[in-house]
Amino acid sequence: MGPALLSLAGVALGAGGSLFGQYLVSRASARQLEIQESAAHRAELKNVILKFLSIASQVEKAALTRPPNGGTAVDPVLDQLVDDLWLAQAGIDLAARSEPLRGAAYRYAARLAEAARGEIADASALRGPQVQSMDASYDDLWPGQRRAAGDSPAPS
């Protein structure tokens, strides 16, 4: 009975090793899939954010370079840019992982829309919402990572 028990023990040990190996491979595959999905989402979100920022820059430039008398005149180009801005903001709303990014992008778009309507004439009024939007974008793209404080010396 000795050789039969040794054979049975060998089969059991082999099966156990095989199952353990499959478990390790499946765990590694799941982690790799998670990393790939995260990278794909980050790339998609980055594109959405860059589109939003590009349109935001165009809206700001068009709104703040209007002549003072033309502040209330209808500008179809600026109106279309504002429409595009809200669509880009909706893209962020759909792609963002976090509520802070959604809220910051909305607040920035709202301030830009105010500038487009002539309610804001100073670019400095847009900086706070712009910085908050950029910070929230960074936090959503790279959660849990601290951003460098920008300790580089100012150019002389």
Short mmCIF file of N, CA and C in Angstrom, two decimals:
data_model
loop_
_atom_site.label_atom_id
_atom_site.label_comp_id
_atom_site.label_asym_id
_atom_site.label_seq_id
_atom_site.Cartn_x
_atom_site.Cartn_y
_atom_site.Cartn_z
N MET A 1 0.79 -1.18 0.00
CA MET A 1 0.00 0.00 0.00
C MET A 1 0.84 1.26 0.00
N GLY A 2 2.08 1.13 0.32
CA GLY A 2 3.01 2.25 0.37
C GLY A 2 3.16 2.96 -0.97
N PRO A 3 3.44 2.20 -2.07
CA PRO A 3 3.61 2.87 -3.35
C PRO A 3 2.31 3.55 -3.82
N ALA A 4 1.15 2.98 -3.53
CA ALA A 4 -0.12 3.57 -3.94
C ALA A 4 -0.34 4.91 -3.22
N LEU A 5 0.00 4.94 -1.93
CA LEU A 5 -0.15 6.19 -1.17
C LEU A 5 0.81 7.26 -1.67
N LEU A 6 2.02 6.84 -2.01
CA LEU A 6 2.99 7.81 -2.54
C LEU A 6 2.52 8.36 -3.88
N SER A 7 1.95 7.50 -4.72
CA SER A 7 1.43 7.96 -6.02
C SER A 7 0.28 8.93 -5.81
N LEU A 8 -0.62 8.60 -4.90
CA LEU A 8 -1.77 9.47 -4.61
C LEU A 8 -1.29 10.80 -4.04
N ALA A 9 -0.32 10.77 -3.16
CA ALA A 9 0.23 12.00 -2.59
C ALA A 9 0.88 12.84 -3.69
N GLY A 10 1.56 12.20 -4.62
CA GLY A 10 2.19 12.91 -5.73
C GLY A 10 1.15 13.58 -6.62
N VAL A 11 0.05 12.89 -6.90
CA VAL A 11 -1.03 13.46 -7.72
C VAL A 11 -1.65 14.65 -7.00
N ALA A 12 -1.92 14.49 -5.70
CA ALA A 12 -2.52 15.57 -4.92
C ALA A 12 -1.59 16.78 -4.87
N LEU A 13 -0.31 16.53 -4.66
CA LEU A 13 0.67 17.61 -4.62
C LEU A 13 0.77 18.31 -5.97
N GLY A 14 0.77 17.55 -7.04
CA GLY A 14 0.82 18.12 -8.39
C GLY A 14 -0.42 18.96 -8.69
N ALA A 15 -1.59 18.44 -8.32
CA ALA A 15 -2.83 19.18 -8.55
C ALA A 15 -2.84 20.47 -7.73
N GLY A 16 -2.41 20.37 -6.50
CA GLY A 16 -2.35 21.57 -5.64
C GLY A 16 -1.39 22.61 -6.20
N GLY A 17 -0.24 22.17 -6.66
CA GLY A 17 0.73 23.09 -7.26
C GLY A 17 0.19 23.73 -8.52
N SER A 18 -0.52 22.94 -9.32
CA SER A 18 -1.10 23.45 -10.55
C SER A 18 -2.16 24.51 -10.25
N LEU A 19 -3.03 24.23 -9.29
CA LEU A 19 -4.07 25.20 -8.91
C LEU A 19 -3.46 26.48 -8.36
N PHE A 20 -2.42 26.33 -7.54
CA PHE A 20 -1.76 27.50 -6.98
C PHE A 20 -1.11 28.33 -8.10
N GLY A 21 -0.50 27.66 -9.05
CA GLY A 21 0.11 28.35 -10.19
C GLY A 21 -0.93 29.11 -11.01
N GLN A 22 -2.08 28.48 -11.25
CA GLN A 22 -3.16 29.14 -11.99
C GLN A 22 -3.67 30.36 -11.23
N TYR A 23 -3.76 30.23 -9.91
CA TYR A 23 -4.21 31.34 -9.08
C TYR A 23 -3.25 32.53 -9.22
N LEU A 24 -1.95 32.25 -9.16
CA LEU A 24 -0.96 33.33 -9.28
C LEU A 24 -1.02 33.99 -10.65
N VAL A 25 -1.17 33.19 -11.69
CA VAL A 25 -1.26 33.73 -13.05
C VAL A 25 -2.52 34.59 -13.20
N SER A 26 -3.64 34.12 -12.67
CA SER A 26 -4.88 34.88 -12.80
C SER A 26 -4.80 36.18 -12.01
N ARG A 27 -4.14 36.15 -10.86
CA ARG A 27 -3.96 37.38 -10.08
C ARG A 27 -3.11 38.38 -10.82
N ALA A 28 -2.03 37.91 -11.42
CA ALA A 28 -1.15 38.79 -12.19
C ALA A 28 -1.89 39.35 -13.41
N SER A 29 -2.69 38.52 -14.06
CA SER A 29 -3.45 38.97 -15.23
C SER A 29 -4.48 40.03 -14.83
N ALA A 30 -5.14 39.81 -13.71
CA ALA A 30 -6.13 40.78 -13.24
C ALA A 30 -5.46 42.11 -12.92
N ARG A 31 -4.32 42.08 -12.29
CA ARG A 31 -3.58 43.31 -11.96
C ARG A 31 -3.13 44.01 -13.23
N GLN A 32 -2.66 43.24 -14.20
CA GLN A 32 -2.22 43.83 -15.47
C GLN A 32 -3.40 44.48 -16.19
N LEU A 33 -4.55 43.82 -16.19
CA LEU A 33 -5.75 44.39 -16.80
C LEU A 33 -6.16 45.67 -16.10
N GLU A 34 -6.09 45.68 -14.79
CA GLU A 34 -6.42 46.88 -14.01
C GLU A 34 -5.49 48.04 -14.37
N ILE A 35 -4.21 47.76 -14.52
CA ILE A 35 -3.24 48.79 -14.89
C ILE A 35 -3.53 49.31 -16.30
N GLN A 36 -3.85 48.41 -17.23
CA GLN A 36 -4.15 48.83 -18.60
C GLN A 36 -5.42 49.68 -18.65
N GLU A 37 -6.45 49.27 -17.91
CA GLU A 37 -7.69 50.05 -17.88
C GLU A 37 -7.47 51.42 -17.27
N SER A 38 -6.67 51.48 -16.22
CA SER A 38 -6.36 52.75 -15.58
C SER A 38 -5.61 53.67 -16.53
N ALA A 39 -4.65 53.13 -17.26
CA ALA A 39 -3.89 53.93 -18.22
C ALA A 39 -4.79 54.41 -19.36
N ALA A 40 -5.69 53.57 -19.82
CA ALA A 40 -6.61 53.96 -20.89
C ALA A 40 -7.55 55.07 -20.41
N HIS A 41 -8.05 54.93 -19.19
CA HIS A 41 -8.93 55.97 -18.64
C HIS A 41 -8.17 57.27 -18.46
N ARG A 42 -6.94 57.18 -17.97
CA ARG A 42 -6.12 58.38 -17.78
C ARG A 42 -5.89 59.08 -19.12
N ALA A 43 -5.62 58.32 -20.17
CA ALA A 43 -5.40 58.91 -21.50
C ALA A 43 -6.67 59.58 -22.01
N GLU A 44 -7.81 58.91 -21.82
CA GLU A 44 -9.09 59.49 -22.25
C GLU A 44 -9.38 60.77 -21.48
N LEU A 45 -9.19 60.74 -20.17
CA LEU A 45 -9.45 61.91 -19.34
C LEU A 45 -8.50 63.04 -19.70
N LYS A 46 -7.25 62.71 -19.95
CA LYS A 46 -6.27 63.73 -20.33
C LYS A 46 -6.72 64.43 -21.62
N ASN A 47 -7.19 63.67 -22.61
CA ASN A 47 -7.66 64.26 -23.86
C ASN A 47 -8.86 65.17 -23.63
N VAL A 48 -9.78 64.74 -22.78
CA VAL A 48 -10.97 65.54 -22.48
C VAL A 48 -10.57 66.83 -21.78
N ILE A 49 -9.65 66.73 -20.83
CA ILE A 49 -9.18 67.92 -20.10
C ILE A 49 -8.47 68.88 -21.05
N LEU A 50 -7.60 68.36 -21.90
CA LEU A 50 -6.88 69.22 -22.84
C LEU A 50 -7.84 69.92 -23.81
N LYS A 51 -8.87 69.23 -24.25
CA LYS A 51 -9.87 69.85 -25.13
C LYS A 51 -10.58 70.98 -24.38
N PHE A 52 -10.97 70.72 -23.15
CA PHE A 52 -11.64 71.74 -22.33
C PHE A 52 -10.73 72.95 -22.16
N LEU A 53 -9.47 72.72 -21.82
CA LEU A 53 -8.54 73.84 -21.59
C LEU A 53 -8.27 74.62 -22.87
N SER A 54 -8.22 73.93 -24.00
CA SER A 54 -8.01 74.61 -25.28
C SER A 54 -9.18 75.55 -25.59
N ILE A 55 -10.38 75.05 -25.41
CA ILE A 55 -11.56 75.88 -25.68
C ILE A 55 -11.66 76.99 -24.64
N ALA A 56 -11.35 76.68 -23.38
CA ALA A 56 -11.39 77.70 -22.32
C ALA A 56 -10.44 78.85 -22.66
N SER A 57 -9.27 78.52 -23.16
CA SER A 57 -8.30 79.54 -23.55
C SER A 57 -8.84 80.42 -24.67
N GLN A 58 -9.51 79.80 -25.63
CA GLN A 58 -10.09 80.56 -26.74
C GLN A 58 -11.21 81.47 -26.26
N VAL A 59 -12.05 80.96 -25.36
CA VAL A 59 -13.14 81.78 -24.82
C VAL A 59 -12.56 82.96 -24.05
N GLU A 60 -11.58 82.70 -23.21
CA GLU A 60 -10.98 83.78 -22.42
C GLU A 60 -10.39 84.85 -23.33
N LYS A 61 -9.64 84.42 -24.31
CA LYS A 61 -9.00 85.37 -25.23
C LYS A 61 -10.05 86.20 -25.97
N ALA A 62 -11.07 85.53 -26.49
CA ALA A 62 -12.10 86.24 -27.25
C ALA A 62 -12.91 87.17 -26.35
N ALA A 63 -13.21 86.73 -25.14
CA ALA A 63 -14.05 87.53 -24.24
C ALA A 63 -13.30 88.74 -23.69
N LEU A 64 -12.03 88.57 -23.39
CA LEU A 64 -11.29 89.65 -22.73
C LEU A 64 -10.59 90.60 -23.70
N THR A 65 -10.63 90.29 -24.99
CA THR A 65 -10.02 91.19 -25.97
C THR A 65 -11.06 91.96 -26.76
N ARG A 66 -12.31 91.85 -26.38
CA ARG A 66 -13.36 92.62 -27.04
C ARG A 66 -13.21 94.10 -26.69
N PRO A 67 -13.60 94.96 -27.61
CA PRO A 67 -13.59 96.39 -27.27
C PRO A 67 -14.62 96.67 -26.17
N PRO A 68 -14.35 97.64 -25.31
CA PRO A 68 -15.26 97.93 -24.20
C PRO A 68 -16.70 98.22 -24.64
N ASN A 69 -16.88 98.90 -25.77
CA ASN A 69 -18.23 99.22 -26.24
C ASN A 69 -18.95 98.01 -26.78
N GLY A 70 -18.20 97.02 -27.26
CA GLY A 70 -18.80 95.84 -27.86
C GLY A 70 -19.08 94.76 -26.85
N GLY A 71 -19.03 95.09 -25.56
CA GLY A 71 -19.20 94.09 -24.52
C GLY A 71 -20.56 93.42 -24.51
N THR A 72 -21.59 94.13 -24.97
CA THR A 72 -22.92 93.53 -24.94
C THR A 72 -23.40 93.10 -26.32
N ALA A 73 -22.63 93.39 -27.35
CA ALA A 73 -23.03 93.01 -28.70
C ALA A 73 -22.96 91.50 -28.87
N VAL A 74 -23.85 91.00 -29.72
CA VAL A 74 -23.89 89.56 -29.98
C VAL A 74 -22.69 89.21 -30.86
N ASP A 75 -21.95 88.21 -30.43
CA ASP A 75 -20.78 87.74 -31.17
C ASP A 75 -20.99 86.26 -31.45
N PRO A 76 -21.38 85.90 -32.68
CA PRO A 76 -21.68 84.49 -32.97
C PRO A 76 -20.48 83.56 -32.77
N VAL A 77 -19.28 84.05 -33.02
CA VAL A 77 -18.09 83.22 -32.83
C VAL A 77 -17.91 82.92 -31.35
N LEU A 78 -18.03 83.95 -30.52
CA LEU A 78 -17.89 83.76 -29.07
C LEU A 78 -19.03 82.89 -28.53
N ASP A 79 -20.23 83.09 -29.05
CA ASP A 79 -21.36 82.25 -28.62
C ASP A 79 -21.09 80.78 -28.93
N GLN A 80 -20.54 80.51 -30.11
CA GLN A 80 -20.22 79.12 -30.48
C GLN A 80 -19.12 78.57 -29.60
N LEU A 81 -18.12 79.39 -29.27
CA LEU A 81 -17.05 78.95 -28.38
C LEU A 81 -17.60 78.60 -26.99
N VAL A 82 -18.53 79.41 -26.50
CA VAL A 82 -19.13 79.12 -25.19
C VAL A 82 -19.92 77.82 -25.25
N ASP A 83 -20.65 77.61 -26.34
CA ASP A 83 -21.36 76.33 -26.50
C ASP A 83 -20.37 75.16 -26.51
N ASP A 84 -19.27 75.32 -27.24
CA ASP A 84 -18.24 74.28 -27.28
C ASP A 84 -17.62 74.06 -25.90
N LEU A 85 -17.46 75.15 -25.15
CA LEU A 85 -16.91 75.05 -23.80
C LEU A 85 -17.81 74.20 -22.91
N TRP A 86 -19.13 74.45 -22.99
CA TRP A 86 -20.05 73.67 -22.15
C TRP A 86 -20.08 72.20 -22.57
N LEU A 87 -19.93 71.93 -23.86
CA LEU A 87 -19.85 70.54 -24.31
C LEU A 87 -18.57 69.88 -23.79
N ALA A 88 -17.47 70.61 -23.82
CA ALA A 88 -16.21 70.07 -23.30
C ALA A 88 -16.30 69.85 -21.79
N GLN A 89 -16.99 70.75 -21.11
CA GLN A 89 -17.18 70.58 -19.66
C GLN A 89 -18.04 69.34 -19.39
N ALA A 90 -19.02 69.09 -20.24
CA ALA A 90 -19.84 67.88 -20.09
C ALA A 90 -18.99 66.63 -20.31
N GLY A 91 -18.02 66.71 -21.21
CA GLY A 91 -17.09 65.60 -21.41
C GLY A 91 -16.31 65.30 -20.15
N ILE A 92 -15.87 66.34 -19.46
CA ILE A 92 -15.17 66.15 -18.18
C ILE A 92 -16.13 65.54 -17.17
N ASP A 93 -17.35 66.02 -17.16
CA ASP A 93 -18.36 65.49 -16.24
C ASP A 93 -18.53 63.98 -16.42
N LEU A 94 -18.50 63.52 -17.65
CA LEU A 94 -18.67 62.10 -17.94
C LEU A 94 -17.42 61.28 -17.64
N ALA A 95 -16.25 61.84 -17.90
CA ALA A 95 -15.01 61.06 -17.80
C ALA A 95 -14.33 61.13 -16.43
N ALA A 96 -14.64 62.16 -15.66
CA ALA A 96 -13.93 62.36 -14.39
C ALA A 96 -14.27 61.27 -13.38
N ARG A 97 -13.28 60.93 -12.57
CA ARG A 97 -13.49 59.96 -11.50
C ARG A 97 -14.00 60.63 -10.24
N SER A 98 -13.71 61.92 -10.10
CA SER A 98 -13.99 62.58 -8.83
C SER A 98 -14.93 63.77 -9.00
N GLU A 99 -15.69 64.01 -7.96
CA GLU A 99 -16.59 65.16 -7.92
C GLU A 99 -15.82 66.48 -7.88
N PRO A 100 -14.66 66.56 -7.19
CA PRO A 100 -13.93 67.83 -7.21
C PRO A 100 -13.56 68.30 -8.62
N LEU A 101 -13.19 67.40 -9.50
CA LEU A 101 -12.86 67.81 -10.87
C LEU A 101 -14.12 68.28 -11.59
N ARG A 102 -15.20 67.56 -11.44
CA ARG A 102 -16.45 67.97 -12.09
C ARG A 102 -16.85 69.38 -11.64
N GLY A 103 -16.81 69.60 -10.33
CA GLY A 103 -17.19 70.90 -9.78
C GLY A 103 -16.25 72.02 -10.21
N ALA A 104 -14.96 71.76 -10.17
CA ALA A 104 -13.98 72.79 -10.54
C ALA A 104 -14.11 73.15 -12.02
N ALA A 105 -14.30 72.17 -12.88
CA ALA A 105 -14.46 72.44 -14.31
C ALA A 105 -15.74 73.24 -14.55
N TYR A 106 -16.80 72.89 -13.84
CA TYR A 106 -18.07 73.63 -13.98
C TYR A 106 -17.90 75.08 -13.55
N ARG A 107 -17.26 75.29 -12.39
CA ARG A 107 -17.07 76.67 -11.89
C ARG A 107 -16.21 77.50 -12.84
N TYR A 108 -15.18 76.88 -13.40
CA TYR A 108 -14.32 77.59 -14.35
C TYR A 108 -15.12 77.93 -15.62
N ALA A 109 -15.88 76.98 -16.13
CA ALA A 109 -16.70 77.24 -17.32
C ALA A 109 -17.73 78.34 -17.05
N ALA A 110 -18.32 78.33 -15.86
CA ALA A 110 -19.32 79.35 -15.52
C ALA A 110 -18.68 80.73 -15.49
N ARG A 111 -17.48 80.85 -14.92
CA ARG A 111 -16.79 82.14 -14.88
C ARG A 111 -16.43 82.60 -16.30
N LEU A 112 -16.01 81.66 -17.13
CA LEU A 112 -15.70 82.02 -18.52
C LEU A 112 -16.96 82.47 -19.26
N ALA A 113 -18.08 81.83 -18.99
CA ALA A 113 -19.34 82.25 -19.62
C ALA A 113 -19.72 83.66 -19.16
N GLU A 114 -19.46 83.96 -17.89
CA GLU A 114 -19.70 85.32 -17.39
C GLU A 114 -18.80 86.32 -18.13
N ALA A 115 -17.56 85.95 -18.34
CA ALA A 115 -16.64 86.82 -19.08
C ALA A 115 -17.13 87.01 -20.51
N ALA A 116 -17.65 85.96 -21.11
CA ALA A 116 -18.16 86.05 -22.49
C ALA A 116 -19.38 86.96 -22.57
N ARG A 117 -20.17 87.01 -21.49
CA ARG A 117 -21.34 87.89 -21.46
C ARG A 117 -20.97 89.33 -21.09
N GLY A 118 -19.69 89.57 -20.82
CA GLY A 118 -19.24 90.91 -20.48
C GLY A 118 -19.35 91.24 -19.01
N GLU A 119 -19.63 90.24 -18.17
CA GLU A 119 -19.80 90.47 -16.74
C GLU A 119 -18.46 90.50 -16.00
N ILE A 120 -17.41 90.01 -16.63
CA ILE A 120 -16.06 90.02 -16.06
C ILE A 120 -15.15 90.65 -17.10
N ALA A 121 -14.40 91.67 -16.68
CA ALA A 121 -13.51 92.34 -17.62
C ALA A 121 -12.04 92.14 -17.26
N ASP A 122 -11.77 91.49 -16.14
CA ASP A 122 -10.40 91.33 -15.67
C ASP A 122 -10.03 89.86 -15.64
N ALA A 123 -8.93 89.53 -16.30
CA ALA A 123 -8.49 88.13 -16.37
C ALA A 123 -8.16 87.56 -15.01
N SER A 124 -7.78 88.41 -14.06
CA SER A 124 -7.41 87.90 -12.73
C SER A 124 -8.60 87.24 -12.02
N ALA A 125 -9.82 87.62 -12.39
CA ALA A 125 -11.01 87.00 -11.80
C ALA A 125 -11.17 85.54 -12.23
N LEU A 126 -10.48 85.17 -13.30
CA LEU A 126 -10.57 83.80 -13.81
C LEU A 126 -9.48 82.89 -13.24
N ARG A 127 -8.44 83.48 -12.67
CA ARG A 127 -7.30 82.68 -12.23
C ARG A 127 -7.64 81.69 -11.12
N GLY A 128 -8.42 82.09 -10.14
CA GLY A 128 -8.78 81.17 -9.05
C GLY A 128 -9.47 79.92 -9.57
N PRO A 129 -10.57 80.08 -10.33
CA PRO A 129 -11.24 78.89 -10.88
C PRO A 129 -10.35 78.09 -11.83
N GLN A 130 -9.47 78.77 -12.55
CA GLN A 130 -8.56 78.07 -13.46
C GLN A 130 -7.58 77.20 -12.68
N VAL A 131 -7.00 77.75 -11.62
CA VAL A 131 -6.04 77.00 -10.80
C VAL A 131 -6.73 75.83 -10.12
N GLN A 132 -7.94 76.06 -9.60
CA GLN A 132 -8.68 74.97 -8.95
C GLN A 132 -8.98 73.85 -9.95
N SER A 133 -9.31 74.23 -11.17
CA SER A 133 -9.60 73.24 -12.20
C SER A 133 -8.34 72.44 -12.55
N MET A 134 -7.21 73.12 -12.66
CA MET A 134 -5.96 72.42 -12.96
C MET A 134 -5.55 71.49 -11.82
N ASP A 135 -5.68 71.97 -10.59
CA ASP A 135 -5.33 71.13 -9.43
C ASP A 135 -6.23 69.89 -9.37
N ALA A 136 -7.53 70.08 -9.59
CA ALA A 136 -8.46 68.95 -9.56
C ALA A 136 -8.17 67.99 -10.71
N SER A 137 -7.76 68.52 -11.86
CA SER A 137 -7.40 67.67 -12.99
C SER A 137 -6.22 66.78 -12.64
N TYR A 138 -5.21 67.38 -12.04
CA TYR A 138 -4.02 66.62 -11.65
C TYR A 138 -4.40 65.53 -10.65
N ASP A 139 -5.20 65.90 -9.65
CA ASP A 139 -5.60 64.93 -8.63
C ASP A 139 -6.40 63.78 -9.22
N ASP A 140 -7.21 64.06 -10.24
CA ASP A 140 -8.02 63.01 -10.85
C ASP A 140 -7.18 62.12 -11.76
N LEU A 141 -6.20 62.71 -12.43
CA LEU A 141 -5.33 61.93 -13.32
C LEU A 141 -4.37 61.05 -12.54
N TRP A 142 -3.85 61.56 -11.45
CA TRP A 142 -2.87 60.82 -10.64
C TRP A 142 -3.30 60.83 -9.18
N PRO A 143 -4.34 60.07 -8.84
CA PRO A 143 -4.85 60.09 -7.46
C PRO A 143 -3.79 59.63 -6.47
N GLY A 144 -3.73 60.32 -5.36
CA GLY A 144 -2.82 59.94 -4.29
C GLY A 144 -1.39 60.40 -4.47
N GLN A 145 -1.08 61.03 -5.59
CA GLN A 145 0.29 61.51 -5.79
C GLN A 145 0.33 63.01 -5.55
N ARG A 146 1.31 63.43 -4.81
CA ARG A 146 1.47 64.85 -4.53
C ARG A 146 2.16 65.53 -5.70
N ARG A 147 1.74 66.72 -5.97
CA ARG A 147 2.32 67.50 -7.05
C ARG A 147 3.51 68.28 -6.51
N ALA A 148 4.53 68.44 -7.32
CA ALA A 148 5.70 69.23 -6.91
C ALA A 148 5.26 70.65 -6.62
N ALA A 149 5.81 71.22 -5.57
CA ALA A 149 5.39 72.55 -5.12
C ALA A 149 5.93 73.67 -5.98
N GLY A 150 6.78 73.38 -6.93
CA GLY A 150 7.32 74.42 -7.78
C GLY A 150 8.37 75.25 -7.06
N ASP A 151 9.28 74.56 -6.40
CA ASP A 151 10.30 75.24 -5.62
C ASP A 151 11.45 75.76 -6.47
N SER A 152 11.31 75.68 -7.78
CA SER A 152 12.41 76.15 -8.62
C SER A 152 12.55 77.66 -8.49
N PRO A 153 13.77 78.14 -8.48
CA PRO A 153 13.97 79.58 -8.31
C PRO A 153 13.45 80.35 -9.52
N ALA A 154 12.99 81.55 -9.24
CA ALA A 154 12.48 82.41 -10.31
C ALA A 154 13.65 82.86 -11.18
N PRO A 155 13.42 83.00 -12.49
CA PRO A 155 14.51 83.45 -13.36
C PRO A 155 14.91 84.87 -13.00
N SER A 156 16.21 85.14 -13.08
CA SER A 156 16.66 86.49 -12.72
C SER A 156 16.92 87.33 -13.93
#
